[in-house]
Amino acid sequence: MKKNSIIKMVDIAKVYDGGEFHTQALKDIDLDVESGDFLAITGRSGSGKSTLMHIIGLLDTPSSGKYILNGTDVSKLDEDEQALQRNKEIGFVFQQFNLLPKLSALDNVILPSIYAGTASKERTEKADMLLTMLGLADHINKRPNQMSGGQQQRVAIARALMNDPELILADEPTGNLDTASGDDVMKTLKQLNKEGKTIVLITHEHDIALQARKILHLEDGRLIEK
Amino acid sequence: MNTRELITLSFNAIWGNKMRSFLTTLGITIGVFAIIVLVSIGSGLQAYISSQISSLGPNIMDVIPGNNLMSAFGPGTQNKFTIPLAQKLSDRLAPIAQVAPLAEVLTNVKYKNVVDKNVYAIGSTYNFPKAVVYGKTIMGRWFSQGQEQSGSKVAVIGYTVYTKFFSNKNPIGEKIFVGNEKYTVVGVAEKNGASLGVDHDNVVYIPIEAVHSQFGVDRLMEIVVNTNSENNVPIVKKQINAILSKDLNPDEYSIQTGDSLSKTLSNITGMLSLALGGIAAISLLVGGIGVANIMLVSVTERTKEIGLRKALGAKRKDILSQFLLESVMLSMTGGIVGILLGMIASIIIAMILVSSVTFWSVALAFCFSVAVGIIFGMAPAIRASKLSPIDALRYE
Ligand SMILES: Nc1ncnc2c1ncn2[C@@H]1O[C@H](COP(=O)(O)OP(=O)(O)OP(=O)(O)O)[C@@H](O)[C@H]1O
Ligand SMILES: [Mg+2]
């Protein structure tokens, strides 16, 4: 039985067009990610990995091509509908963590559910549960600058899980971490994949990529299967 | 995102930047403060003036030396109003109108061992109670024509003088010193009130001849003419003109009726209020620009936060309302503090000068400060809401 695609891209291209420069960051991208997959995308610096992830995550729009996310043609959605899709369907994990410095770990984790309109008691319980599950029970009320990088990244993972999205997008999640913390994060991602989440991981480290089920390689904006 | 969450969010942003928020609200506070205080002074002045005019009454005229109201306050033409002139006016206008001349001198009053060195001795005639609205006695009687003509040293004391010297005792028949002469108290005048810091009850009324002979005052401050009926005002005015024009030039006297007086004064206070309002509006505008400035800084500073919120699912209106609410809360806080300080200042000013806090000025100032928040917060908030999530996230 064939699983249904969560990401389906046909002939996606992205051109950055400034006054003096013209960069073809992505071209001829055909991508099909099945629900429950664990995909790693590798490539040299500047090969277009982040650009691709931003397009997958609806943070950026492609210059041309067709993108169907979870059965909806997202190129036809307006800004607010895209925001809704990001909120419900996608969890982001960034290299720089991107936690709000003035909020506690708990409040950072709660953020996506505020925009989803979840009731206050329910979301606090959920955030608490997620942080505990990720081994951060003692750090719930700490601010990001009171935590280690590994802890911050686990807070970010908890935040990505807050609205129960199908898809987790992680751009160099281990890039700012030492090996031990990086392994921790990878273990967590693998566990989440086992529980059914679809994961797209971007990394330039080969041994990290090897932990995924499937690896795609980007070279000068083109996808190459390995 | 519901309203409570929005408020918490905006509050935290404001609270997280205390010094900056304080300085921003200060601009609004000063603007609103200026509105409240200046409007209070304006309306206090207006209320004071209309109370003065109503104490004049519709059928009462003030005949004053000089050619206009202002000369009563400053050096105008030479004062040609004498006691005989007032007498002549009184004789000719009877019985259709009652006439009372007024002359005053600052002197000291002494009773037993108590001395007050700042009492106005007001000289008038037995006709005073018939001509002047506040010329009633609450104890004893006004001095009679007989007492006046026989040169008796009799005095009617003002309410403040009564309470100060006699507290609960009956003053009638007691002897007080006005200047160096001994007077018999025959009556206590009703309360007249205070205005512009002057207590109109810290006075003693004595026969006008006594002011002349004892203090050497021979010029009158004014002559009050009471026509008993409003209908008679035009005729009496004509008669006064006919009588006075024989002895005086047209610019040496003027006749103030309640009507003409209120017109002149409302012109002056109207101009004044406009000028004061203009000043206040400018300072509020400056405050508003301050809010806009800070909100722009705040949007720029938090570009990354905006990007992250959008990435996590914030819609355009979530970001818009977050920043708009923040600027409204800043201005509103400034407004409320300004209103409170303005009200306190107005109350203090009311003790020495005139001022009265009006509901509409408070309401206006409040609405103004909220409007400033919306108007000047709009552009930065729209800017924030339009940022693309990825551009904002990448912003350093
Ligand atoms: N906003 C932008 N404007 C113009 N060019 C851009 C922009 N963002 C990326 N690029 C260009 O697009 C290409 C791909 O960039 P991208 O960030 O996707 O690379 P990457 O594979 O993520 O690299 P790294 O591993 O260093 O993060 C680069 O040549 C880059 O210079
Ligand atoms: Mg990158």
XYZ file of C-alpha atoms and ligand atoms in Angstrom:
654
model
C 0.000 0.000 0.000
C 1.420 3.331 -1.062
C 1.423 5.982 1.627
C 0.115 9.396 0.678
C 2.553 12.240 -0.024
C 2.794 14.996 2.472
C 5.119 17.086 0.298
C 4.850 17.061 -3.452
C 6.907 19.532 -5.466
C 6.976 19.753 -9.233
C 9.566 21.806 -11.080
C 10.142 24.284 -8.295
C 12.637 27.074 -8.934
C 13.781 29.994 -6.853
C 15.569 32.997 -8.223
C 16.899 35.813 -6.063
C 16.871 38.874 -8.225
C 18.519 41.932 -6.826
C 19.813 44.993 -8.646
C 23.359 43.768 -9.260
C 22.909 40.061 -8.617
C 20.802 37.287 -10.006
C 21.063 34.005 -8.114
C 19.378 30.838 -9.226
C 19.169 29.264 -5.779
C 16.939 26.333 -6.806
C 15.972 24.840 -10.134
C 14.077 21.796 -11.461
C 13.212 20.599 -7.980
C 10.899 17.584 -7.999
C 10.330 16.284 -4.525
C 7.958 13.720 -3.105
C 8.002 13.064 0.616
C 5.677 10.423 1.970
C 3.901 10.730 5.236
C 6.027 9.198 7.998
C 9.276 9.555 6.088
C 12.595 10.741 7.522
C 14.457 12.640 4.824
C 17.855 14.273 5.069
C 18.912 16.946 2.610
C 22.619 17.585 2.373
C 24.793 19.796 0.247
C 27.622 22.277 0.323
C 27.231 25.696 1.765
C 25.273 27.866 -0.644
C 23.782 24.908 -2.474
C 20.241 26.011 -1.599
C 19.352 23.838 1.411
C 17.853 26.596 3.539
C 16.080 28.113 0.569
C 14.410 24.780 -0.104
C 13.439 24.349 3.511
C 11.907 27.838 3.637
C 9.807 27.015 0.614
C 8.741 23.665 2.097
C 7.853 25.496 5.318
C 5.853 28.228 3.548
C 8.204 30.854 4.905
C 9.148 31.816 1.372
C 7.477 31.476 -1.995
C 8.988 29.758 -5.040
C 9.567 31.756 -8.223
C 7.867 29.036 -10.243
C 6.617 25.470 -9.960
C 3.894 23.680 -8.110
C 3.867 22.747 -4.441
C 1.214 20.603 -2.823
C 1.373 20.287 0.936
C -0.831 17.651 2.493
C -3.128 17.709 -0.506
C -3.512 21.494 -0.770
C -1.964 23.539 -3.528
C -0.258 26.089 -1.319
C 0.826 28.414 -4.120
C -2.815 29.476 -4.281
C -3.081 30.324 -0.572
C -2.947 33.898 0.670
C -0.673 35.069 3.461
C -3.060 34.343 6.318
C -3.985 30.906 4.967
C -0.288 30.101 4.745
C 0.133 31.247 8.332
C -2.640 28.843 9.299
C -0.907 25.977 7.450
C 2.418 26.726 9.173
C 0.642 26.856 12.484
C -1.221 23.553 12.124
C 0.879 21.381 9.802
C 4.523 22.329 10.358
C 6.924 22.421 13.287
C 10.194 24.296 12.825
C 13.545 23.612 14.446
C 16.196 26.177 13.535
C 19.952 26.159 13.799
C 19.885 29.338 15.952
C 17.046 27.960 18.135
C 15.057 31.210 17.622
C 13.574 31.302 21.090
C 12.191 34.609 22.357
C 14.747 35.787 24.934
C 12.251 37.441 27.275
C 9.970 34.434 27.606
C 10.415 31.401 29.823
C 10.868 27.954 28.287
C 7.212 27.239 28.986
C 5.990 30.449 27.331
C 8.205 29.825 24.325
C 6.715 26.381 23.893
C 3.197 27.750 24.251
C 3.596 30.346 21.443
C 2.245 28.309 18.468
C -0.834 27.263 20.445
C -1.662 30.892 21.223
C -2.057 31.514 17.505
C -4.039 28.290 17.213
C -6.478 29.567 19.822
C -5.989 26.704 22.274
C -7.484 27.256 25.711
C -4.996 28.547 28.246
C -5.192 25.675 30.729
C -4.978 23.021 28.075
C -1.910 24.503 26.411
C -0.038 24.999 29.655
C -0.580 21.347 30.494
C 0.537 20.280 27.042
C 3.685 22.453 27.094
C 4.509 21.153 30.531
C 4.073 17.589 29.335
C 6.279 18.140 26.254
C 9.070 19.782 28.231
C 8.964 16.967 30.760
C 9.030 14.401 27.989
C 12.161 16.057 26.571
C 13.855 15.975 29.973
C 13.441 19.663 30.758
C 11.121 19.385 33.748
C 13.556 21.358 35.905
C 13.971 24.144 33.382
C 10.383 25.068 32.668
C 10.604 28.578 34.069
C 14.094 29.400 32.848
C 14.764 31.886 30.148
C 16.780 30.823 27.065
C 19.931 32.587 28.287
C 19.793 30.505 31.463
C 19.984 27.236 29.520
C 22.642 25.354 27.547
C 22.471 25.142 23.764
C 21.251 21.550 23.885
C 18.532 22.474 26.337
C 17.480 25.422 24.196
C 17.232 23.217 21.140
C 15.071 20.757 23.035
C 12.797 23.652 24.050
C 12.594 24.513 20.344
C 11.662 20.887 19.549
C 8.956 20.993 22.210
C 7.661 24.171 20.578
C 7.648 22.476 17.176
C 5.482 19.696 18.625
C 3.035 21.978 20.368
C 0.274 21.948 17.737
C 0.810 18.269 16.808
C 1.983 18.957 13.247
C 2.505 16.124 10.814
C 5.718 17.598 9.502
C 8.863 18.648 11.357
C 11.365 20.781 9.465
C 14.818 20.999 11.004
C 17.494 23.217 9.447
C 20.906 22.268 10.853
C 19.411 21.483 14.285
C 22.740 20.162 15.531
C 24.837 22.882 13.884
C 25.313 24.881 17.065
C 25.648 21.926 19.435
C 28.451 19.704 20.681
C 28.418 16.021 19.687
C 26.641 14.775 22.802
C 23.821 17.338 22.613
C 23.625 16.801 18.874
C 23.172 13.065 19.404
C 20.443 13.822 21.904
C 18.580 15.938 19.377
C 18.963 13.254 16.717
C 17.675 10.596 19.099
C 14.643 12.740 19.775
C 13.995 13.255 16.067
C 14.283 9.527 15.398
C 11.891 8.808 18.239
C 9.403 11.319 16.849
C 9.685 9.699 13.445
C 8.941 6.346 15.026
C 5.808 7.883 16.523
C 4.692 8.864 13.039
C 6.012 12.347 12.383
C 7.379 13.152 8.959
C 10.801 14.714 9.304
C 12.854 16.745 6.866
C 16.336 17.344 8.171
C 18.862 19.657 6.638
C 22.487 19.123 7.446
C 25.898 19.255 5.866
C 27.292 16.615 8.228
C 27.401 13.240 6.555
C 27.121 11.060 9.678
C 24.075 13.015 10.811
C 22.455 12.532 7.409
C 23.117 8.799 7.619
C 20.695 8.528 10.514
C 17.780 9.417 8.210
C 15.964 6.838 6.124
C 16.583 8.648 2.880
C 19.193 11.180 1.780
C 18.904 13.755 -0.974
C 21.793 15.823 -2.142
C 21.625 19.415 -3.379
C 24.199 20.719 -5.790
C 23.990 24.241 -7.152
C 20.273 24.260 -6.621
C 19.552 20.840 -8.147
C 18.487 17.702 -6.291
C 20.529 14.552 -6.758
C 19.497 11.228 -5.262
C 22.264 9.177 -3.649
C -5.306 35.288 19.823
C -7.809 36.675 22.296
C -7.909 40.114 23.853
C -6.513 39.082 27.212
C -3.490 37.470 25.624
C -2.939 40.548 23.502
C -3.077 42.805 26.534
C -0.645 40.604 28.445
C 1.682 40.561 25.465
C 1.636 44.347 25.009
C 1.937 44.930 28.715
C 5.011 42.692 28.920
C 6.619 44.511 26.012
C 6.007 47.871 27.696
C 7.097 46.629 31.104
C 10.180 44.994 29.670
C 11.410 48.392 28.555
C 10.541 50.532 31.537
C 12.755 53.545 30.939
C 11.841 53.876 27.301
C 8.149 53.395 27.993
C 8.330 55.974 30.736
C 9.930 58.574 28.489
C 7.418 57.879 25.741
C 4.430 58.220 28.005
C 5.938 61.373 29.457
C 5.356 63.180 26.165
C 1.673 62.241 26.224
C 1.423 62.970 29.934
C 2.677 66.508 29.421
C 0.324 67.101 26.496
C -2.729 65.827 28.343
C -1.689 67.626 31.513
C -1.504 70.861 29.525
C -4.968 70.305 28.081
C -6.569 69.620 31.454
C -4.904 72.512 33.253
C -5.333 75.081 30.506
C -8.945 74.158 29.856
C -9.621 74.180 33.595
C -8.190 77.666 33.889
C -10.144 78.780 30.845
C -13.444 77.424 32.085
C -12.747 78.570 35.635
C -12.235 82.045 34.288
C -15.439 81.808 32.318
C -17.390 80.573 35.328
C -15.903 83.306 37.468
C -16.822 85.961 34.995
C -20.353 84.766 34.503
C -20.823 84.574 38.268
C -19.594 88.129 38.535
C -21.965 89.197 35.817
C -24.897 87.448 37.412
C -24.029 89.140 40.705
C -24.433 92.306 38.771
C -27.909 91.175 37.786
C -29.851 91.936 34.633
C -31.333 95.153 35.949
C -28.163 96.511 37.487
C -25.683 98.788 35.758
C -22.174 99.696 36.723
C -21.185 103.220 35.904
C -17.407 103.326 35.992
C -14.840 106.021 35.407
C -12.875 105.782 32.170
C -13.954 104.717 28.727
C -13.869 100.971 28.999
C -13.625 98.045 31.254
C -9.871 97.747 31.071
C -9.259 101.240 32.436
C -10.779 100.063 35.672
C -7.721 97.844 36.061
C -5.021 100.155 34.788
C -4.253 103.802 34.340
C -6.920 105.188 32.074
C -8.271 108.684 31.913
C -8.315 110.704 35.091
C -11.087 109.643 37.470
C -13.715 112.405 37.597
C -16.230 110.508 39.717
C -16.948 112.414 42.919
C -19.401 112.036 45.752
C -21.481 115.034 44.629
C -21.675 113.588 41.120
C -23.098 110.356 42.508
C -25.497 112.381 44.654
C -26.674 114.270 41.598
C -27.223 111.010 39.705
C -29.103 109.574 42.659
C -31.396 112.611 42.947
C -32.182 112.798 39.238
C -32.807 109.070 38.729
C -35.116 108.609 41.732
C -37.562 107.008 42.001
C -37.090 104.868 38.870
C -33.576 103.730 39.884
C -31.602 103.262 43.096
C -28.043 104.591 43.121
C -25.122 103.607 45.363
C -21.626 105.050 44.983
C -18.661 102.922 45.996
C -15.283 104.114 47.213
C -12.765 101.929 48.923
C -9.596 102.167 50.939
C -7.319 99.542 52.439
C -7.012 99.983 56.188
C -6.723 98.143 59.465
C -9.536 97.043 61.697
C -9.159 96.450 65.396
C -11.478 94.942 67.963
C -10.227 94.586 71.526
C -6.713 93.188 70.991
C -7.224 91.651 67.550
C -5.980 93.595 64.539
C -6.389 92.871 60.822
C -4.301 95.181 58.672
C -5.752 94.144 55.340
C -9.397 95.101 55.398
C -11.082 97.148 52.731
C -13.238 99.923 54.102
C -15.950 100.412 51.495
C -17.789 103.714 51.578
C -21.338 103.846 50.305
C -24.732 105.271 51.233
C -27.856 104.078 53.033
C -29.074 103.134 49.536
C -26.513 100.337 49.167
C -28.876 97.437 50.044
C -31.431 98.661 47.523
C -28.911 99.038 44.712
C -26.506 96.137 45.171
C -27.442 92.482 44.909
C -25.254 91.320 47.776
C -26.128 94.301 49.985
C -28.362 92.419 52.422
C -27.716 92.147 56.120
C -27.934 88.853 57.984
C -27.768 90.547 61.389
C -28.725 94.029 62.449
C -29.536 96.564 59.774
C -27.787 98.697 57.185
C -27.036 102.233 58.384
C -29.936 104.638 57.837
C -30.144 107.912 55.963
C -30.429 109.645 59.317
C -27.272 108.032 60.684
C -25.435 108.903 57.490
C -26.517 112.552 57.488
C -25.764 113.096 61.139
C -22.224 111.841 60.539
C -22.538 108.857 62.890
C -19.548 106.502 62.946
C -21.439 103.334 62.072
C -20.254 100.236 60.232
C -21.718 97.127 58.616
C -19.120 94.387 58.777
C -18.473 91.737 56.129
C -18.933 88.072 56.959
C -15.229 87.300 57.285
C -14.690 90.219 59.623
C -17.639 89.022 61.672
C -16.337 85.474 62.060
C -12.787 86.636 62.670
C -13.516 89.145 65.394
C -16.740 87.966 66.920
C -16.957 84.196 66.243
C -20.314 83.409 67.842
C -20.901 86.619 69.712
C -23.480 89.176 68.724
C -21.503 92.065 67.218
C -24.351 94.553 67.056
C -23.578 97.575 69.197
C -19.906 96.617 69.667
C -17.192 99.218 69.022
C -14.464 98.513 66.489
C -11.625 100.642 65.192
C -11.570 101.318 61.457
C -8.283 103.077 60.891
C -7.959 105.366 63.885
C -11.613 106.017 64.473
C -14.064 104.154 66.628
C -17.200 102.795 64.868
C -20.322 101.150 66.167
C -21.261 97.888 64.414
C -24.873 98.095 63.250
C -25.066 95.106 60.933
C -23.416 92.082 59.333
C -23.524 91.801 55.534
C -24.359 88.524 53.833
C -21.612 86.412 52.348
C -20.330 87.612 48.996
C -17.643 85.023 48.365
C -14.074 85.080 47.158
C -12.616 85.289 43.683
C -9.142 85.546 42.170
C -7.739 85.152 45.648
C -9.601 88.163 47.010
C -12.007 87.641 49.888
C -14.937 89.969 49.246
C -16.153 89.484 52.802
C -13.062 90.815 54.527
C -14.544 94.305 54.388
C -16.351 96.871 56.474
C -18.994 99.132 54.982
C -19.068 102.692 56.329
C -20.794 105.901 55.204
C -19.086 107.346 52.133
C -18.572 110.703 53.782
C -16.433 108.972 56.412
C -14.171 107.477 53.739
C -13.781 110.989 52.414
C -13.204 112.825 55.668
C -11.227 110.174 57.516
C -9.107 108.740 54.680
C -9.127 111.608 52.204
C -10.580 109.501 49.411
C -12.725 111.666 47.181
C -12.869 109.604 43.992
C -15.310 106.766 43.479
C -14.512 103.317 42.229
C -17.905 103.002 40.607
C -21.542 103.961 40.886
C -24.064 101.125 40.980
C -27.458 101.852 39.464
C -30.363 99.461 40.032
C -33.390 99.968 37.790
C -35.503 97.392 39.664
C -36.739 96.028 36.346
C -34.867 94.906 33.287
C -37.303 96.804 31.072
C -36.145 100.102 32.461
C -32.493 99.551 31.633
C -32.540 101.337 28.232
C -34.399 104.416 29.546
C -32.206 104.711 32.607
C -29.101 104.283 30.502
C -30.264 107.163 28.320
C -30.924 109.305 31.394
C -27.505 108.534 32.882
C -25.907 109.566 29.615
C -27.915 112.784 29.600
C -26.928 113.642 33.176
C -23.247 112.676 33.027
C -22.543 114.180 29.615
C -23.133 117.622 31.122
C -20.172 117.236 33.458
C -17.967 114.608 31.763
C -16.522 113.840 28.357
C -17.755 110.608 26.727
C -14.445 108.887 27.436
C -14.498 109.742 31.102
C -17.254 107.322 32.012
C -18.837 104.181 30.734
C -21.941 102.252 31.567
C -21.658 98.496 31.924
C -24.794 96.450 31.740
C -24.734 92.699 32.360
C -25.169 92.296 28.620
C -22.342 94.459 27.333
C -20.033 93.177 30.017
C -20.557 89.543 29.197
C -20.001 90.231 25.499
C -16.673 91.943 26.106
C -15.519 89.293 28.521
C -16.585 86.288 26.522
C -14.607 87.709 23.621
C -11.526 87.912 25.795
C -11.917 84.497 27.383
C -12.815 82.947 24.039
C -9.542 84.164 22.551
C -7.700 83.036 25.634
C -9.199 79.545 25.557
C -8.335 79.216 21.884
C -4.737 80.205 22.483
C -4.435 77.870 25.471
C -6.017 75.015 23.531
C -3.585 75.599 20.686
C -0.600 75.355 22.979
C -1.944 72.166 24.522
C -2.645 70.638 21.118
C 0.909 71.305 19.976
C 2.401 69.624 23.006
C 0.142 66.609 22.518
C 1.205 66.424 18.880
C 4.840 66.390 19.942
C 3.991 63.601 22.386
C 2.313 61.673 19.584
C 5.374 61.939 17.363
C 7.369 60.556 20.281
C 5.075 57.531 20.420
C 5.373 56.973 16.670
C 9.132 57.199 16.917
C 9.373 54.681 19.735
C 6.987 52.291 18.036
C 9.099 52.397 14.876
C 12.195 51.644 16.921
C 10.332 48.879 18.678
C 9.223 47.301 15.397
C 12.756 47.442 13.992
C 14.228 46.046 17.175
C 11.792 43.183 17.225
C 11.882 42.329 13.539
C 13.261 38.902 14.347
C 10.551 38.326 16.935
C 7.912 39.315 14.364
C 9.422 36.854 11.877
C 9.401 34.067 14.426
C 5.811 34.749 15.456
C 4.774 34.673 11.823
C 6.685 31.443 11.240
C 4.811 29.929 14.166
C 1.459 30.937 12.712
C 0.774 34.571 13.650
C -1.512 36.200 11.120
C -1.190 39.724 9.877
C -3.896 41.000 12.193
C -2.239 39.327 15.212
C 0.941 41.325 14.634
C -0.997 44.463 13.743
C -3.096 44.374 16.885
C -0.078 43.513 19.046
C 1.789 46.656 18.046
C -1.276 48.861 17.825
C -2.390 47.846 21.276
C 1.088 48.506 22.589
C 1.058 52.072 21.324
C -2.498 52.643 22.523
C -1.568 51.334 25.969
C 1.466 53.604 26.080
C -0.545 56.677 25.113
C -3.451 55.745 27.319
C -1.217 55.316 30.343
C 0.360 58.671 29.558
C -3.127 60.097 29.160
C -4.426 58.765 32.466
C -1.372 59.971 34.380
C -1.710 63.336 32.640
C -5.374 63.535 33.604
C -4.653 62.729 37.251
C -1.771 65.214 37.482
C -3.820 67.800 35.598
C -6.741 67.392 37.981
C -4.483 67.730 41.014
C -2.838 70.810 39.520
C -6.227 72.314 38.684
C -7.418 71.809 42.233
C -4.274 73.482 43.573
C -4.639 76.337 41.108
C -8.258 76.721 42.156
C -7.068 77.566 45.670
C -5.166 80.660 44.533
C -6.683 81.498 41.180
C -9.745 80.309 39.372
C -9.930 76.961 37.629
C -12.474 74.224 37.394
C -11.936 70.734 36.025
C -14.621 70.040 33.477
C -15.851 66.603 32.558
C -15.544 67.293 28.869
C -11.906 68.319 29.092
C -11.092 65.062 30.876
C -13.077 63.067 28.337
C -11.486 64.983 25.483
C -7.982 64.488 26.832
C -8.594 60.763 27.293
C -9.996 60.302 23.798
C -7.179 62.423 22.429
C -4.505 60.270 23.987
C -6.105 57.065 22.730
C -6.444 58.634 19.288
C -2.778 59.639 19.369
C -1.885 56.028 20.140
C -3.962 54.729 17.239
C -2.919 57.351 14.715
C 0.777 57.348 15.485
C 0.922 53.617 16.181
C -0.806 52.709 12.936
C 2.118 53.176 10.556
C 4.648 51.176 12.617
C 2.074 48.439 13.290
C 1.214 48.116 9.602
C 4.899 48.003 8.784
C 5.409 45.197 11.278
C 2.451 43.186 10.005
C 3.659 43.389 6.398
C 7.103 41.931 7.028
C 7.621 38.639 5.236
C 8.348 35.896 7.780
C 11.650 34.855 6.251
C 13.001 38.370 5.732
C 12.102 39.179 9.305
C 13.642 35.967 10.642
C 16.894 36.611 8.789
C 17.058 40.202 10.032
C 20.028 40.844 12.308
N 17.759 36.662 0.522
C 18.648 36.313 -0.414
N 18.933 37.172 -1.396
C 19.798 36.842 -2.374
N 20.428 35.681 -2.457
C 20.184 34.768 -1.504
C 19.280 35.045 -0.427
N 19.243 33.953 0.377
C 20.092 33.051 -0.190
N 20.654 33.533 -1.293
C 21.576 32.809 -2.172
O 20.984 31.582 -2.550
C 21.939 30.523 -2.529
C 21.473 29.432 -1.586
O 21.451 29.902 -0.258
P 21.021 28.997 0.976
O 20.944 29.856 2.187
O 19.819 28.254 0.597
O 22.261 28.013 1.097
P 22.521 26.815 2.140
O 22.640 25.600 1.335
O 21.497 26.863 3.203
O 23.938 27.201 2.709
P 24.518 26.990 4.220
O 24.866 25.559 4.330
O 25.708 27.861 4.248
O 23.424 27.424 5.164
C 23.233 31.192 -2.091
O 24.018 31.403 -3.241
C 22.859 32.468 -1.469
O 23.846 33.436 -1.700
Mg 21.447 27.219 5.353
